[in-house]
Amino acid sequence: MIILSGGTGTPKLLSGMREVLPEEEITVVVNTAEDMWVSGNLVCPDVDTVLYLFAGSIDPEKWWGVRNDTFATNDALQSAGQSEIMRIGDRDRATHILRSDMIRGGRSLTGAIRELTRRLKIRATILPMTDCAVATRIETQEGEMHFQEFWLTHRGEPEVLGLRIEGIENATPSDAVLSALENDDRVVIGPSNPITSIGPILEVRGMRKILREKEVVAISPIIGSAPVSGPAGKLMHACGYDVSSEGVLECYRDIPDVFVIDREDVDIGSVVGRGGGTGEVGGVQIVRADTMMTSPEKSVALSRVIVSAFEEL
Ligand code: GDP
C-alpha cells in the first residue's frame, strides 16, 4: 500500500497502519515542499516525522522531532547570535547532519533517506515525493515568504493572499516513486493538509495522471468547517476552496475512488446520515468513520476502515 503523507495527520494514521499491515508492505510518499536549509543542514520536517515514527522515536505530542530530545546546540547557536527559524533538537539535528553530508557527497535525497531507513532498521519504504528542489511560498499582506517563515516566525497569522510551489513545474517523481507506483495499485491519500502537504505531491509531474489509474482511498483532514489542526482552513480559503470535506474532494478532483469523512462531519453532496452510512458523490464512494485519531486504538480502527474499503473496491 502506498500512502501519501505530510507531517502530522497522516503520520498519526501510519502509527495505526503499521499495526494492521506488515511494515514491509507500507510505502510512504512524503511531501518535501516544506524542506529548508537551516544552519547548513537540510531539514525535511515531513520526511523526518515519518522516519521517527517508524523508528519509534517520534515525539507524539508535537508530531515533529525526537522524543525527549535536548537543545544544547540550538541554545549555543542562539547565544552565539544565530537564532534559527525552528527549535531543532540535538538528536534531530544529527539526522539533518547525516542526510546533508550524504547529499553533499553526491547522493540524492531519496538515496540519503534510503540509507537512513536502513541504519534505523525501518522496514517500511519512505520516499521523498521528488529529488528536485521545491518550496511552498506563501503570499501574504506582509510579502511573500517560505511556508516555514509563515508558520513558525509569523505563527500563521498574516492574511494569506495566495500560494505557489516554487520549482514544482520542473519537479519529476524519483525512479523509486515511479517504480513503487508501478508495483502497487492501492494508494491512500492520508488526512494531511490538502494544500501544503498533499497538493505538492499531486503537482509533481505526471502524478495526477498516474493516480487517476489507481485505486485511491482519501481521508478528509477537515471536520465540519475546520481542520483538526494547522493552517489548512486558511490556505484552502486563500486558494479558492470551500473549507469543508467537499472542498478537500474538489482539491483531489478525479483521483479518489473512496473518500472517508468523519462520522460527525456535515453532509457532503447528497450523502446524509451522521454517525455512519455510505453514499456516492460524483462517482466517489463516501464512507463515514471516526477519523479523530486521539489514541493509538483510533488510528488502528481508521486503518482497518481503509483496508476494508480497498477490499470492497
Ligand atoms: P503538516 O505537514 O505538519 O502540515 O501535517 P499534515 O499536512 O500531515 O497534517 C495536517 C492536517 O492533518 C491538518 O489539516 C489536520 O486537520 C489533519 N489532522 C491532524 N490530526 C488529524 C486527525 O486525527 N484526523 C483527521 N481526520 N485529520 C487530522
mmCIF file of C-alpha atoms and ligand atoms in Angstrom:
data_model
loop_
_atom_site.group_PDB
_atom_site.id
_atom_site.type_symbol
_atom_site.label_atom_id
_atom_site.label_comp_id
_atom_site.label_asym_id
_atom_site.label_seq_id
_atom_site.Cartn_x
_atom_site.Cartn_y
_atom_site.Cartn_z
ATOM 1 C CA MET A 1 0.000 0.000 0.000
ATOM 2 C CA ILE A 2 1.273 3.464 -0.909
ATOM 3 C CA ILE A 3 0.373 6.300 1.453
ATOM 4 C CA LEU A 4 0.786 9.991 0.556
ATOM 5 C CA SER A 5 1.795 11.936 3.639
ATOM 6 C CA GLY A 6 2.537 15.259 5.248
ATOM 7 C CA GLY A 7 3.928 15.568 8.743
ATOM 8 C CA THR A 8 1.057 15.317 11.239
ATOM 9 C CA GLY A 9 -2.325 13.858 10.245
ATOM 10 C CA THR A 10 -1.062 11.031 8.039
ATOM 11 C CA PRO A 11 1.746 10.014 10.420
ATOM 12 C CA LYS A 12 -0.988 9.518 13.056
ATOM 13 C CA LEU A 13 -2.667 7.176 10.572
ATOM 14 C CA LEU A 14 0.650 5.431 9.830
ATOM 15 C CA SER A 15 1.035 4.650 13.526
ATOM 16 C CA GLY A 16 -2.153 2.559 13.204
ATOM 17 C CA MET A 17 -1.480 1.179 9.737
ATOM 18 C CA ARG A 18 1.805 -0.420 10.849
ATOM 19 C CA GLU A 19 -0.240 -2.453 13.345
ATOM 20 C CA VAL A 20 -2.651 -3.575 10.640
ATOM 21 C CA LEU A 21 -0.299 -4.326 7.719
ATOM 22 C CA PRO A 22 3.165 -5.876 7.693
ATOM 23 C CA GLU A 23 5.527 -2.912 7.718
ATOM 24 C CA GLU A 24 7.314 -4.122 4.563
ATOM 25 C CA GLU A 25 4.051 -3.632 2.683
ATOM 26 C CA ILE A 26 3.888 0.093 3.515
ATOM 27 C CA THR A 27 5.426 2.687 1.202
ATOM 28 C CA VAL A 28 5.077 6.324 2.205
ATOM 29 C CA VAL A 29 5.483 9.080 -0.391
ATOM 30 C CA VAL A 30 6.224 12.218 1.581
ATOM 31 C CA ASN A 31 5.881 15.929 0.873
ATOM 32 C CA THR A 32 9.188 17.808 0.558
ATOM 33 C CA ALA A 33 7.850 21.288 -0.214
ATOM 34 C CA GLU A 34 8.307 22.348 3.448
ATOM 35 C CA ASP A 35 12.005 21.390 3.424
ATOM 36 C CA MET A 36 14.516 24.105 4.240
ATOM 37 C CA TRP A 37 18.262 24.505 4.796
ATOM 38 C CA VAL A 38 18.914 25.643 8.387
ATOM 39 C CA SER A 39 22.420 26.354 9.789
ATOM 40 C CA GLY A 40 23.998 24.383 6.964
ATOM 41 C CA ASN A 41 21.738 21.337 7.060
ATOM 42 C CA LEU A 42 18.702 20.250 5.095
ATOM 43 C CA VAL A 43 15.686 19.934 7.359
ATOM 44 C CA CYS A 44 12.872 17.750 5.926
ATOM 45 C CA PRO A 45 10.100 18.144 8.515
ATOM 46 C CA ASP A 46 7.581 15.748 6.984
ATOM 47 C CA VAL A 47 10.058 13.048 5.932
ATOM 48 C CA ASP A 48 11.687 13.141 9.379
ATOM 49 C CA THR A 49 8.377 12.799 11.219
ATOM 50 C CA VAL A 50 7.686 9.663 9.167
ATOM 51 C CA LEU A 51 11.240 8.395 9.786
ATOM 52 C CA TYR A 52 10.960 8.918 13.552
ATOM 53 C CA LEU A 53 7.510 7.373 13.630
ATOM 54 C CA PHE A 54 8.775 4.119 12.143
ATOM 55 C CA ALA A 55 11.981 4.282 14.217
ATOM 56 C CA GLY A 56 9.809 4.563 17.350
ATOM 57 C CA SER A 57 11.375 7.845 18.435
ATOM 58 C CA ILE A 58 8.771 10.426 17.384
ATOM 59 C CA ASP A 59 7.598 12.989 19.917
ATOM 60 C CA PRO A 60 3.885 12.036 19.933
ATOM 61 C CA GLU A 61 2.782 15.334 21.473
ATOM 62 C CA LYS A 62 4.192 17.661 18.821
ATOM 63 C CA TRP A 63 4.452 15.215 15.880
ATOM 64 C CA TRP A 64 7.875 16.560 14.988
ATOM 65 C CA GLY A 65 11.331 15.941 16.395
ATOM 66 C CA VAL A 66 12.684 13.198 18.605
ATOM 67 C CA ARG A 67 11.090 12.322 21.948
ATOM 68 C CA ASN A 68 12.994 13.643 24.990
ATOM 69 C CA ASP A 69 15.488 15.480 22.791
ATOM 70 C CA THR A 70 17.864 18.104 24.180
ATOM 71 C CA PHE A 71 18.527 21.523 22.666
ATOM 72 C CA ALA A 72 22.143 22.311 23.601
ATOM 73 C CA THR A 73 23.246 23.108 20.022
ATOM 74 C CA ASN A 74 20.239 25.304 19.357
ATOM 75 C CA ASP A 75 20.869 27.182 22.622
ATOM 76 C CA ALA A 76 24.599 27.554 21.835
ATOM 77 C CA LEU A 77 23.816 28.907 18.353
ATOM 78 C CA GLN A 78 21.304 31.321 19.855
ATOM 79 C CA SER A 79 23.923 32.577 22.365
ATOM 80 C CA ALA A 80 26.375 33.000 19.504
ATOM 81 C CA GLY A 81 23.907 35.273 17.750
ATOM 82 C CA GLN A 82 22.458 32.775 15.266
ATOM 83 C CA SER A 83 18.807 32.337 16.011
ATOM 84 C CA GLU A 84 17.283 29.501 13.995
ATOM 85 C CA ILE A 85 13.844 29.589 12.426
ATOM 86 C CA MET A 86 12.939 26.354 14.216
ATOM 87 C CA ARG A 87 13.996 24.940 17.564
ATOM 88 C CA ILE A 88 15.936 21.905 16.400
ATOM 89 C CA GLY A 89 16.741 19.213 18.948
ATOM 90 C CA ASP A 90 20.251 17.711 19.156
ATOM 91 C CA ARG A 91 19.284 14.183 18.075
ATOM 92 C CA ASP A 92 17.021 15.557 15.361
ATOM 93 C CA ARG A 93 19.938 17.655 14.128
ATOM 94 C CA ALA A 94 22.103 14.532 13.962
ATOM 95 C CA THR A 95 19.667 13.223 11.316
ATOM 96 C CA HIS A 96 19.935 16.521 9.430
ATOM 97 C CA ILE A 97 23.745 16.419 9.548
ATOM 98 C CA LEU A 98 23.914 12.828 8.305
ATOM 99 C CA ARG A 99 21.473 13.486 5.483
ATOM 100 C CA SER A 100 23.142 16.734 4.409
ATOM 101 C CA ASP A 101 26.579 15.074 4.424
ATOM 102 C CA MET A 102 25.257 12.345 2.147
ATOM 103 C CA ILE A 103 23.726 14.936 -0.185
ATOM 104 C CA ARG A 104 26.927 16.982 -0.232
ATOM 105 C CA GLY A 105 28.712 13.731 -1.061
ATOM 106 C CA GLY A 106 26.563 13.363 -4.175
ATOM 107 C CA ARG A 107 23.627 11.222 -3.024
ATOM 108 C CA SER A 108 20.083 12.124 -3.950
ATOM 109 C CA LEU A 109 17.608 12.910 -1.183
ATOM 110 C CA THR A 110 15.916 9.583 -1.952
ATOM 111 C CA GLY A 111 19.258 7.779 -1.624
ATOM 112 C CA ALA A 112 20.024 9.550 1.657
ATOM 113 C CA ILE A 113 16.624 8.625 3.119
ATOM 114 C CA ARG A 114 17.043 5.019 1.959
ATOM 115 C CA GLU A 115 20.371 4.886 3.830
ATOM 116 C CA LEU A 116 18.847 6.468 6.955
ATOM 117 C CA THR A 117 15.947 3.992 6.977
ATOM 118 C CA ARG A 118 18.490 1.160 6.657
ATOM 119 C CA ARG A 119 20.525 2.480 9.591
ATOM 120 C CA LEU A 120 17.377 2.964 11.670
ATOM 121 C CA LYS A 121 16.262 -0.602 10.792
ATOM 122 C CA ILE A 122 12.966 0.631 9.338
ATOM 123 C CA ARG A 123 11.196 -1.960 7.207
ATOM 124 C CA ALA A 124 8.691 0.396 5.573
ATOM 125 C CA THR A 125 9.797 2.278 2.460
ATOM 126 C CA ILE A 126 9.968 6.055 2.881
ATOM 127 C CA LEU A 127 10.208 8.037 -0.345
ATOM 128 C CA PRO A 128 10.524 11.813 -0.705
ATOM 129 C CA MET A 129 7.995 12.861 -3.376
ATOM 130 C CA THR A 130 10.816 14.216 -5.584
ATOM 131 C CA ASP A 131 14.569 14.801 -5.555
ATOM 132 C CA CYS A 132 14.086 18.199 -7.175
ATOM 133 C CA ALA A 133 14.181 21.319 -5.005
ATOM 134 C CA VAL A 134 10.680 22.677 -4.369
ATOM 135 C CA ALA A 135 9.415 25.149 -1.779
ATOM 136 C CA THR A 136 5.962 26.320 -0.797
ATOM 137 C CA ARG A 137 5.889 30.125 -0.780
ATOM 138 C CA ILE A 138 3.010 31.915 0.887
ATOM 139 C CA GLU A 139 1.914 35.255 -0.466
ATOM 140 C CA THR A 140 0.737 37.442 2.413
ATOM 141 C CA GLN A 141 -0.054 41.078 3.039
ATOM 142 C CA GLU A 142 3.400 41.280 4.601
ATOM 143 C CA GLY A 143 5.048 39.936 1.436
ATOM 144 C CA GLU A 144 5.880 36.507 0.067
ATOM 145 C CA MET A 145 7.612 34.079 2.406
ATOM 146 C CA HIS A 146 8.652 30.411 2.763
ATOM 147 C CA PHE A 147 5.955 28.262 4.392
ATOM 148 C CA GLN A 148 8.139 27.787 7.496
ATOM 149 C CA GLU A 149 8.585 31.526 7.865
ATOM 150 C CA PHE A 150 4.800 31.994 7.623
ATOM 151 C CA TRP A 151 4.003 29.186 10.069
ATOM 152 C CA LEU A 152 6.871 29.478 12.572
ATOM 153 C CA THR A 153 8.154 33.060 12.503
ATOM 154 C CA HIS A 154 4.748 34.665 11.877
ATOM 155 C CA ARG A 155 2.740 31.914 13.670
ATOM 156 C CA GLY A 156 0.435 31.601 10.641
ATOM 157 C CA GLU A 157 -1.079 34.998 11.451
ATOM 158 C CA PRO A 158 -0.664 37.128 8.285
ATOM 159 C CA GLU A 159 -3.592 37.269 5.909
ATOM 160 C CA VAL A 160 -2.923 34.844 3.057
ATOM 161 C CA LEU A 161 -3.394 36.161 -0.469
ATOM 162 C CA GLY A 162 -2.132 33.139 -2.391
ATOM 163 C CA LEU A 163 0.431 30.388 -2.571
ATOM 164 C CA ARG A 164 2.861 28.949 -5.080
ATOM 165 C CA ILE A 165 5.144 25.956 -5.061
ATOM 166 C CA GLU A 166 8.480 27.183 -6.293
ATOM 167 C CA GLY A 167 10.193 24.715 -8.631
ATOM 168 C CA ILE A 168 7.176 22.412 -8.993
ATOM 169 C CA GLU A 169 6.927 22.922 -12.761
ATOM 170 C CA ASN A 170 10.271 21.141 -13.169
ATOM 171 C CA ALA A 171 9.813 18.576 -10.381
ATOM 172 C CA THR A 172 9.716 14.968 -11.516
ATOM 173 C CA PRO A 173 8.985 11.910 -9.384
ATOM 174 C CA SER A 174 12.056 9.873 -8.491
ATOM 175 C CA ASP A 175 12.541 6.450 -10.112
ATOM 176 C CA ALA A 176 11.775 4.959 -6.696
ATOM 177 C CA VAL A 177 8.364 6.679 -6.549
ATOM 178 C CA LEU A 178 7.567 5.624 -10.124
ATOM 179 C CA SER A 179 8.548 2.041 -9.516
ATOM 180 C CA ALA A 180 6.573 1.881 -6.237
ATOM 181 C CA LEU A 181 3.526 3.099 -8.133
ATOM 182 C CA GLU A 182 4.110 0.561 -10.894
ATOM 183 C CA ASN A 183 4.144 -2.257 -8.380
ATOM 184 C CA ASP A 184 1.202 -1.324 -6.183
ATOM 185 C CA ASP A 185 -2.318 -0.335 -7.163
ATOM 186 C CA ARG A 186 -3.571 0.750 -3.749
ATOM 187 C CA VAL A 187 -2.938 4.374 -2.820
ATOM 188 C CA VAL A 188 -4.081 6.207 0.311
ATOM 189 C CA ILE A 189 -4.231 9.989 0.416
ATOM 190 C CA GLY A 190 -3.772 10.471 4.141
ATOM 191 C CA PRO A 191 -5.537 13.092 6.276
ATOM 192 C CA SER A 192 -2.951 15.792 5.643
ATOM 193 C CA ASN A 193 -3.148 19.414 4.573
ATOM 194 C CA PRO A 194 -4.616 19.286 1.035
ATOM 195 C CA ILE A 195 -2.808 22.488 0.006
ATOM 196 C CA THR A 196 0.677 22.309 1.533
ATOM 197 C CA SER A 197 1.184 18.562 2.075
ATOM 198 C CA ILE A 198 -0.869 16.589 -0.458
ATOM 199 C CA GLY A 199 -1.099 19.437 -3.018
ATOM 200 C CA PRO A 200 2.640 19.454 -3.819
ATOM 201 C CA ILE A 201 2.722 15.636 -4.163
ATOM 202 C CA LEU A 202 -0.148 15.742 -6.666
ATOM 203 C CA GLU A 203 1.560 18.537 -8.605
ATOM 204 C CA VAL A 204 4.804 16.619 -9.185
ATOM 205 C CA ARG A 205 4.913 15.959 -12.931
ATOM 206 C CA GLY A 206 2.634 13.137 -14.048
ATOM 207 C CA MET A 207 1.425 12.209 -10.557
ATOM 208 C CA ARG A 208 -2.224 13.134 -11.055
ATOM 209 C CA LYS A 209 -2.357 11.071 -14.241
ATOM 210 C CA ILE A 210 -0.764 8.029 -12.582
ATOM 211 C CA LEU A 211 -3.015 8.280 -9.512
ATOM 212 C CA ARG A 212 -6.159 8.502 -11.627
ATOM 213 C CA GLU A 213 -5.453 4.935 -12.783
ATOM 214 C CA LYS A 214 -5.053 3.613 -9.220
ATOM 215 C CA GLU A 215 -7.475 2.518 -6.531
ATOM 216 C CA VAL A 216 -7.375 5.543 -4.248
ATOM 217 C CA VAL A 217 -8.847 5.986 -0.782
ATOM 218 C CA ALA A 218 -8.567 9.553 0.581
ATOM 219 C CA ILE A 219 -9.260 10.651 4.147
ATOM 220 C CA SER A 220 -10.507 14.149 4.890
ATOM 221 C CA PRO A 221 -8.448 16.286 7.303
ATOM 222 C CA ILE A 222 -11.419 18.621 7.724
ATOM 223 C CA ILE A 223 -14.388 18.057 10.004
ATOM 224 C CA GLY A 224 -17.290 20.483 9.519
ATOM 225 C CA SER A 225 -15.711 23.783 8.524
ATOM 226 C CA ALA A 226 -12.359 23.469 10.274
ATOM 227 C CA PRO A 227 -9.214 21.347 10.097
ATOM 228 C CA VAL A 228 -8.322 19.188 13.097
ATOM 229 C CA SER A 229 -5.167 21.311 13.437
ATOM 230 C CA GLY A 230 -2.880 23.632 11.483
ATOM 231 C CA PRO A 231 -3.421 26.225 8.758
ATOM 232 C CA ALA A 232 -5.313 24.087 6.196
ATOM 233 C CA GLY A 233 -8.509 26.168 6.542
ATOM 234 C CA LYS A 234 -6.808 29.498 5.938
ATOM 235 C CA LEU A 235 -4.830 28.159 2.974
ATOM 236 C CA MET A 236 -7.790 26.358 1.381
ATOM 237 C CA HIS A 237 -9.812 29.556 1.623
ATOM 238 C CA ALA A 238 -6.981 31.595 0.054
ATOM 239 C CA CYS A 239 -6.770 29.104 -2.816
ATOM 240 C CA GLY A 240 -10.489 29.433 -3.517
ATOM 241 C CA TYR A 241 -11.700 26.171 -1.940
ATOM 242 C CA ASP A 242 -14.550 25.817 0.482
ATOM 243 C CA VAL A 243 -13.185 24.858 3.919
ATOM 244 C CA SER A 244 -15.030 21.552 4.154
ATOM 245 C CA SER A 245 -14.616 17.922 3.178
ATOM 246 C CA GLU A 246 -16.329 18.820 -0.071
ATOM 247 C CA GLY A 247 -13.600 21.430 -0.673
ATOM 248 C CA VAL A 248 -10.932 18.779 0.020
ATOM 249 C CA LEU A 249 -12.551 16.462 -2.516
ATOM 250 C CA GLU A 250 -12.519 19.313 -5.011
ATOM 251 C CA CYS A 251 -8.727 19.684 -4.472
ATOM 252 C CA TYR A 252 -8.263 15.980 -5.274
ATOM 253 C CA ARG A 253 -10.747 16.137 -8.175
ATOM 254 C CA ASP A 254 -10.940 12.901 -10.139
ATOM 255 C CA ILE A 255 -8.335 10.949 -8.161
ATOM 256 C CA PRO A 256 -10.148 9.268 -5.215
ATOM 257 C CA ASP A 257 -12.469 6.283 -5.593
ATOM 258 C CA VAL A 258 -13.378 6.356 -1.907
ATOM 259 C CA PHE A 259 -13.454 9.414 0.360
ATOM 260 C CA VAL A 260 -13.555 8.875 4.110
ATOM 261 C CA ILE A 261 -15.156 11.681 6.098
ATOM 262 C CA ASP A 262 -15.722 11.917 9.816
ATOM 263 C CA ARG A 263 -18.911 10.459 11.235
ATOM 264 C CA GLU A 264 -19.620 13.875 12.803
ATOM 265 C CA ASP A 265 -18.946 15.786 9.585
ATOM 266 C CA VAL A 266 -21.666 17.721 7.815
ATOM 267 C CA ASP A 267 -23.400 16.133 4.845
ATOM 268 C CA ILE A 268 -21.490 16.027 1.604
ATOM 269 C CA GLY A 269 -23.374 16.278 -1.670
ATOM 270 C CA SER A 270 -26.481 14.192 -1.171
ATOM 271 C CA VAL A 271 -24.832 11.900 1.340
ATOM 272 C CA VAL A 272 -26.664 12.071 4.618
ATOM 273 C CA GLY A 273 -26.592 10.181 7.849
ATOM 274 C CA ARG A 274 -24.206 11.350 10.512
ATOM 275 C CA GLY A 275 -22.734 8.576 12.607
ATOM 276 C CA GLY A 276 -22.412 6.008 9.821
ATOM 277 C CA GLY A 277 -23.607 5.068 6.386
ATOM 278 C CA THR A 278 -22.141 5.428 2.938
ATOM 279 C CA GLY A 279 -23.178 7.086 -0.285
ATOM 280 C CA GLU A 280 -21.756 8.431 -3.506
ATOM 281 C CA VAL A 281 -20.819 11.892 -4.760
ATOM 282 C CA GLY A 282 -19.873 12.295 -8.424
ATOM 283 C CA GLY A 283 -18.721 8.686 -8.706
ATOM 284 C CA VAL A 284 -16.753 8.815 -5.445
ATOM 285 C CA GLN A 285 -17.907 6.496 -2.708
ATOM 286 C CA ILE A 286 -18.247 8.326 0.615
ATOM 287 C CA VAL A 287 -17.538 6.371 3.778
ATOM 288 C CA ARG A 288 -18.180 7.785 7.227
ATOM 289 C CA ALA A 289 -15.889 6.762 10.082
ATOM 290 C CA ASP A 290 -14.378 8.090 13.278
ATOM 291 C CA THR A 291 -11.375 9.921 11.812
ATOM 292 C CA MET A 292 -10.254 11.724 15.004
ATOM 293 C CA MET A 293 -7.096 9.840 15.880
ATOM 294 C CA THR A 294 -6.861 10.822 19.520
ATOM 295 C CA SER A 295 -5.475 7.444 20.612
ATOM 296 C CA PRO A 296 -3.439 4.584 19.102
ATOM 297 C CA GLU A 297 -6.610 2.434 19.095
ATOM 298 C CA LYS A 298 -8.434 5.016 16.992
ATOM 299 C CA SER A 299 -5.574 5.112 14.462
ATOM 300 C CA VAL A 300 -5.753 1.325 14.192
ATOM 301 C CA ALA A 301 -9.547 1.405 13.783
ATOM 302 C CA LEU A 302 -9.330 4.000 10.974
ATOM 303 C CA SER A 303 -6.599 1.934 9.283
ATOM 304 C CA ARG A 304 -8.923 -1.082 9.324
ATOM 305 C CA VAL A 305 -11.690 1.012 7.710
ATOM 306 C CA ILE A 306 -9.256 1.914 4.910
ATOM 307 C CA VAL A 307 -8.096 -1.670 4.384
ATOM 308 C CA SER A 308 -11.735 -2.853 4.154
ATOM 309 C CA ALA A 309 -12.552 -0.030 1.734
ATOM 310 C CA PHE A 310 -9.877 -1.419 -0.618
ATOM 311 C CA GLU A 311 -11.241 -4.923 -0.213
ATOM 312 C CA GLU A 312 -14.643 -3.704 -1.340
ATOM 313 C CA LEU A 313 -13.385 -1.795 -4.370
HETATM 314 P P1 GDP B 1 1.975 19.146 8.410
HETATM 315 O O1 GDP B 1 2.919 18.665 7.369
HETATM 316 O O2 GDP B 1 2.546 19.222 9.785
HETATM 317 O O3 GDP B 1 1.175 20.334 7.995
HETATM 318 O O4 GDP B 1 0.953 17.962 8.623
HETATM 319 P P2 GDP B 1 -0.102 17.249 7.702
HETATM 320 O O5 GDP B 1 -0.405 18.001 6.471
HETATM 321 O O6 GDP B 1 0.285 15.804 7.599
HETATM 322 O O7 GDP B 1 -1.306 17.268 8.702
HETATM 323 C C1 GDP B 1 -2.068 18.411 8.963
HETATM 324 C C2 GDP B 1 -3.500 18.084 8.697
HETATM 325 O O8 GDP B 1 -3.840 16.886 9.412
HETATM 326 C C3 GDP B 1 -4.425 19.150 9.171
HETATM 327 O O9 GDP B 1 -5.154 19.637 8.066
HETATM 328 C C4 GDP B 1 -5.340 18.448 10.184
HETATM 329 O O10 GDP B 1 -6.678 18.833 10.030
HETATM 330 C C5 GDP B 1 -5.152 16.980 9.868
HETATM 331 N N1 GDP B 1 -5.259 16.129 11.030
HETATM 332 C C6 GDP B 1 -4.469 16.115 12.133
HETATM 333 N N2 GDP B 1 -4.885 15.171 13.006
HETATM 334 C C7 GDP B 1 -5.974 14.576 12.432
HETATM 335 C C8 GDP B 1 -6.861 13.541 12.859
HETATM 336 O O11 GDP B 1 -6.729 12.948 13.923
HETATM 337 N N3 GDP B 1 -7.882 13.227 11.999
HETATM 338 C C9 GDP B 1 -8.055 13.857 10.786
HETATM 339 N N4 GDP B 1 -9.089 13.477 10.018
HETATM 340 N N5 GDP B 1 -7.231 14.844 10.359
HETATM 341 C C10 GDP B 1 -6.205 15.185 11.177
#
